[in-house]
Tab-separated table of C-alpha atoms in Angstrom:
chain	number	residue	atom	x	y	z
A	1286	UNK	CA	13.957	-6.622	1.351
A	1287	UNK	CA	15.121	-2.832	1.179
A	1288	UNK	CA	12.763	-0.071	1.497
A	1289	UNK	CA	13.242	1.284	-1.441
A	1290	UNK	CA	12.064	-2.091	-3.364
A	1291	UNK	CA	8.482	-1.582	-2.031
A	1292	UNK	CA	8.474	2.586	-2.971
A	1293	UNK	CA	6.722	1.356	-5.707
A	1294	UNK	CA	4.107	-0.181	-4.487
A	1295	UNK	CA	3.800	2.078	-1.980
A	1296	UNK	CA	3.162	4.996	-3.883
A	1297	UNK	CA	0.656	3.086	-5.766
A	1298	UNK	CA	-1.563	2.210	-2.716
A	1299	UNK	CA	-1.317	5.471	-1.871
A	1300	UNK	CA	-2.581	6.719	-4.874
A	1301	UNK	CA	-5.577	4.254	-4.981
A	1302	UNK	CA	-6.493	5.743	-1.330
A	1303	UNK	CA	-6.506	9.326	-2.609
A	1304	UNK	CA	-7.988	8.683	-5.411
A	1305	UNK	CA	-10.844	6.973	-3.882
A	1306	UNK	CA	-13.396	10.071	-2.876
A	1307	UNK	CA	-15.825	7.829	-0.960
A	1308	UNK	CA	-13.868	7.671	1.722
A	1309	UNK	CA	-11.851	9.692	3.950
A	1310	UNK	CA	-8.791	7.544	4.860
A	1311	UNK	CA	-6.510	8.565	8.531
A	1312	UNK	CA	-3.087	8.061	8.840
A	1313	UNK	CA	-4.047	4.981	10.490
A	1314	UNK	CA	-6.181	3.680	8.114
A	1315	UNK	CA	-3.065	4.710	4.942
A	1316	UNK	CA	-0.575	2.915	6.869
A	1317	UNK	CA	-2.534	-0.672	7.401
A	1318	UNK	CA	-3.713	-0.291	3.729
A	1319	UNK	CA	0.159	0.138	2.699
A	1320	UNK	CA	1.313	-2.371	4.896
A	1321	UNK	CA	-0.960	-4.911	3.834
A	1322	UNK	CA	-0.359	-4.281	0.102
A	1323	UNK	CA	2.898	-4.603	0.836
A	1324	UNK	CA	2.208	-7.905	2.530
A	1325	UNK	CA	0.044	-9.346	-0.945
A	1326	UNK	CA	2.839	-8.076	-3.271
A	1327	UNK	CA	5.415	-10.121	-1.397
A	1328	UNK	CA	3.234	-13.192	-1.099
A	1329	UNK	CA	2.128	-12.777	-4.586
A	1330	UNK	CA	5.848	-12.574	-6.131
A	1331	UNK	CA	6.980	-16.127	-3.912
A	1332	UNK	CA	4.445	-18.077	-4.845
């Protein structure tokens, strides 16, 4: 799948991780959150 079909949801995880003031997220820490919401979406939409 392209990129740019997962922008959305990318943006969106990212947005739940800055929005969420309890914790203090590292690059590290953004990129396995994206990656696994990624991962869900995808599952989610070929089930």
């Amino acid at each position: 799948m392209a990129t740019n079909k997962h922008a959305i949801i990318r943006y969106e995880a990212l947005d739940r991780c800055f929005s969420n003031k309890g914790r203090k997220f590292f690059i590290n820490d953004l990129i396995a959150y994206v990656a696994e919401a990624i991962k869900d979406k995808t599952l989610e939409t070929k089930k």
